[in-house]
N, C-alpha and C. Protein backbone atom coordinates (compact mmCIF):
# COMPACT_ATOMS: atom_id res chain seq x y z
N MET A 1 -20.80 -7.48 18.15
CA MET A 1 -20.51 -7.15 16.76
C MET A 1 -19.08 -6.62 16.66
N LYS A 2 -18.30 -7.18 15.77
CA LYS A 2 -16.91 -6.79 15.63
C LYS A 2 -16.79 -5.55 14.77
N MET A 3 -15.99 -4.57 15.26
CA MET A 3 -15.77 -3.37 14.48
C MET A 3 -14.75 -3.65 13.38
N GLN A 4 -14.97 -3.07 12.22
CA GLN A 4 -14.03 -3.22 11.12
C GLN A 4 -12.85 -2.27 11.34
N LYS A 5 -11.66 -2.77 11.06
CA LYS A 5 -10.47 -1.93 11.19
C LYS A 5 -10.52 -0.78 10.21
N SER A 6 -9.94 0.35 10.61
CA SER A 6 -9.83 1.48 9.68
C SER A 6 -8.84 1.11 8.58
N ASN A 7 -8.87 1.86 7.51
CA ASN A 7 -7.93 1.62 6.41
C ASN A 7 -6.49 1.73 6.89
N ILE A 8 -6.22 2.73 7.71
CA ILE A 8 -4.86 2.91 8.22
C ILE A 8 -4.45 1.69 9.04
N ALA A 9 -5.32 1.25 9.92
CA ALA A 9 -5.01 0.09 10.77
C ALA A 9 -4.72 -1.15 9.93
N TYR A 10 -5.59 -1.41 8.98
CA TYR A 10 -5.41 -2.58 8.11
C TYR A 10 -4.14 -2.47 7.27
N ASN A 11 -3.97 -1.32 6.63
CA ASN A 11 -2.81 -1.13 5.75
C ASN A 11 -1.50 -1.19 6.52
N LEU A 12 -1.46 -0.57 7.69
CA LEU A 12 -0.25 -0.57 8.50
C LEU A 12 0.11 -1.98 8.94
N THR A 13 -0.87 -2.73 9.41
CA THR A 13 -0.64 -4.11 9.83
C THR A 13 -0.11 -4.94 8.66
N THR A 14 -0.76 -4.80 7.51
CA THR A 14 -0.36 -5.57 6.33
C THR A 14 1.05 -5.21 5.88
N LEU A 15 1.34 -3.91 5.79
CA LEU A 15 2.67 -3.47 5.36
C LEU A 15 3.76 -3.93 6.33
N ARG A 16 3.46 -3.84 7.61
CA ARG A 16 4.45 -4.25 8.61
C ARG A 16 4.75 -5.74 8.47
N GLN A 17 3.72 -6.54 8.29
CA GLN A 17 3.91 -7.98 8.16
C GLN A 17 4.62 -8.34 6.86
N LEU A 18 4.26 -7.68 5.77
CA LEU A 18 4.92 -7.94 4.48
C LEU A 18 6.41 -7.62 4.53
N ASN A 19 6.75 -6.58 5.30
CA ASN A 19 8.14 -6.17 5.44
C ASN A 19 8.87 -6.89 6.57
N LYS A 20 8.14 -7.81 7.22
CA LYS A 20 8.69 -8.60 8.32
C LYS A 20 9.28 -7.75 9.45
N PHE A 21 8.56 -6.66 9.78
CA PHE A 21 8.93 -5.80 10.90
C PHE A 21 8.06 -6.16 12.09
N SER A 22 8.64 -6.11 13.28
CA SER A 22 7.83 -6.21 14.49
C SER A 22 7.27 -4.82 14.79
N GLN A 23 6.29 -4.76 15.66
CA GLN A 23 5.76 -3.45 16.07
C GLN A 23 6.89 -2.64 16.70
N GLU A 24 7.74 -3.30 17.46
CA GLU A 24 8.88 -2.65 18.12
C GLU A 24 9.82 -2.02 17.08
N GLU A 25 10.10 -2.74 16.00
CA GLU A 25 10.99 -2.22 14.95
C GLU A 25 10.39 -0.99 14.28
N VAL A 26 9.11 -1.04 13.96
CA VAL A 26 8.45 0.11 13.35
C VAL A 26 8.52 1.30 14.30
N ALA A 27 8.21 1.05 15.56
CA ALA A 27 8.24 2.12 16.58
C ALA A 27 9.61 2.76 16.67
N GLU A 28 10.64 1.95 16.74
CA GLU A 28 12.01 2.47 16.85
C GLU A 28 12.39 3.29 15.63
N ARG A 29 12.02 2.82 14.46
CA ARG A 29 12.40 3.49 13.22
C ARG A 29 11.74 4.85 13.05
N ILE A 30 10.52 5.01 13.59
CA ILE A 30 9.85 6.31 13.42
C ILE A 30 9.80 7.13 14.70
N GLY A 31 10.36 6.59 15.79
CA GLY A 31 10.48 7.37 17.03
C GLY A 31 9.23 7.47 17.88
N VAL A 32 8.48 6.37 17.94
CA VAL A 32 7.30 6.32 18.82
C VAL A 32 7.39 5.06 19.68
N SER A 33 6.44 4.88 20.58
CA SER A 33 6.42 3.68 21.42
C SER A 33 5.79 2.51 20.66
N ARG A 34 6.11 1.30 21.09
CA ARG A 34 5.49 0.12 20.50
C ARG A 34 3.99 0.16 20.75
N GLN A 35 3.60 0.68 21.91
CA GLN A 35 2.18 0.77 22.25
C GLN A 35 1.43 1.66 21.26
N ALA A 36 2.09 2.72 20.79
CA ALA A 36 1.45 3.61 19.80
C ALA A 36 1.17 2.83 18.52
N VAL A 37 2.16 2.05 18.06
CA VAL A 37 1.98 1.26 16.84
C VAL A 37 0.86 0.24 17.05
N ALA A 38 0.82 -0.39 18.22
CA ALA A 38 -0.23 -1.37 18.52
C ALA A 38 -1.61 -0.72 18.48
N LYS A 39 -1.72 0.49 19.02
CA LYS A 39 -3.01 1.20 19.02
C LYS A 39 -3.43 1.58 17.60
N TRP A 40 -2.46 1.98 16.77
CA TRP A 40 -2.79 2.31 15.38
C TRP A 40 -3.30 1.07 14.66
N GLU A 41 -2.64 -0.06 14.89
CA GLU A 41 -3.04 -1.30 14.22
C GLU A 41 -4.38 -1.81 14.73
N ALA A 42 -4.67 -1.55 15.99
CA ALA A 42 -5.95 -1.97 16.57
C ALA A 42 -7.08 -1.02 16.16
N GLY A 43 -6.71 0.15 15.65
CA GLY A 43 -7.71 1.13 15.26
C GLY A 43 -8.25 1.95 16.41
N THR A 44 -7.56 1.90 17.58
CA THR A 44 -8.02 2.68 18.73
C THR A 44 -7.46 4.09 18.74
N SER A 45 -6.44 4.35 17.92
CA SER A 45 -5.94 5.70 17.70
C SER A 45 -5.33 5.75 16.31
N GLU A 46 -5.03 6.96 15.85
CA GLU A 46 -4.45 7.11 14.52
C GLU A 46 -3.18 7.93 14.61
N PRO A 47 -2.24 7.65 13.70
CA PRO A 47 -0.98 8.39 13.70
C PRO A 47 -1.19 9.87 13.37
N THR A 48 -0.33 10.72 13.92
CA THR A 48 -0.34 12.13 13.56
C THR A 48 0.11 12.27 12.12
N SER A 49 -0.06 13.45 11.55
CA SER A 49 0.39 13.66 10.17
C SER A 49 1.90 13.47 10.05
N LYS A 50 2.65 13.86 11.07
CA LYS A 50 4.10 13.65 11.05
C LYS A 50 4.40 12.15 11.06
N ASN A 51 3.70 11.40 11.89
CA ASN A 51 3.92 9.95 11.94
C ASN A 51 3.47 9.26 10.65
N LEU A 52 2.40 9.75 10.05
CA LEU A 52 1.98 9.20 8.76
C LEU A 52 3.08 9.39 7.72
N SER A 53 3.68 10.56 7.74
CA SER A 53 4.78 10.86 6.82
C SER A 53 5.96 9.92 7.06
N GLU A 54 6.30 9.70 8.32
CA GLU A 54 7.39 8.80 8.68
C GLU A 54 7.08 7.36 8.25
N LEU A 55 5.85 6.93 8.46
CA LEU A 55 5.45 5.58 8.07
C LEU A 55 5.51 5.40 6.55
N ALA A 56 5.03 6.39 5.82
CA ALA A 56 5.07 6.34 4.36
C ALA A 56 6.51 6.24 3.87
N PHE A 57 7.39 7.02 4.49
CA PHE A 57 8.81 6.98 4.13
C PHE A 57 9.40 5.61 4.44
N LEU A 58 9.09 5.07 5.61
CA LEU A 58 9.60 3.77 6.03
C LEU A 58 9.20 2.68 5.05
N PHE A 59 7.94 2.68 4.63
CA PHE A 59 7.44 1.63 3.75
C PHE A 59 7.58 1.97 2.27
N GLU A 60 8.16 3.14 1.99
CA GLU A 60 8.40 3.58 0.61
C GLU A 60 7.12 3.64 -0.21
N ILE A 61 6.10 4.27 0.38
CA ILE A 61 4.82 4.46 -0.29
C ILE A 61 4.36 5.90 -0.04
N SER A 62 3.29 6.31 -0.71
CA SER A 62 2.74 7.63 -0.46
C SER A 62 1.81 7.57 0.75
N ILE A 63 1.55 8.73 1.33
CA ILE A 63 0.62 8.77 2.46
C ILE A 63 -0.76 8.31 2.00
N SER A 64 -1.16 8.68 0.81
CA SER A 64 -2.49 8.25 0.33
C SER A 64 -2.58 6.73 0.23
N GLU A 65 -1.49 6.07 -0.15
CA GLU A 65 -1.51 4.60 -0.21
C GLU A 65 -1.68 4.02 1.19
N LEU A 66 -1.17 4.73 2.20
CA LEU A 66 -1.26 4.26 3.58
C LEU A 66 -2.67 4.42 4.14
N VAL A 67 -3.36 5.50 3.75
CA VAL A 67 -4.67 5.77 4.36
C VAL A 67 -5.87 5.31 3.52
N ASP A 68 -5.67 5.09 2.23
CA ASP A 68 -6.78 4.69 1.36
C ASP A 68 -7.04 3.20 1.40
N PRO A 69 -8.25 2.78 1.04
CA PRO A 69 -8.54 1.34 1.02
C PRO A 69 -7.69 0.59 0.02
């Protein structure tokens, strides 16, 4: 049975692709490893509140838009 991605995982993947960023580019821009971004997108870990803030700033959205369905 396939697990459904979390809202953060789905939204982050979608935003990254819409903005034509690689995982590496997102990682560099917010100061984390590419592996961290990959884990967030896979839903195996979640960004810290500081990283959520950085991601929201990068994509020019609110944190709630990043975490909500």
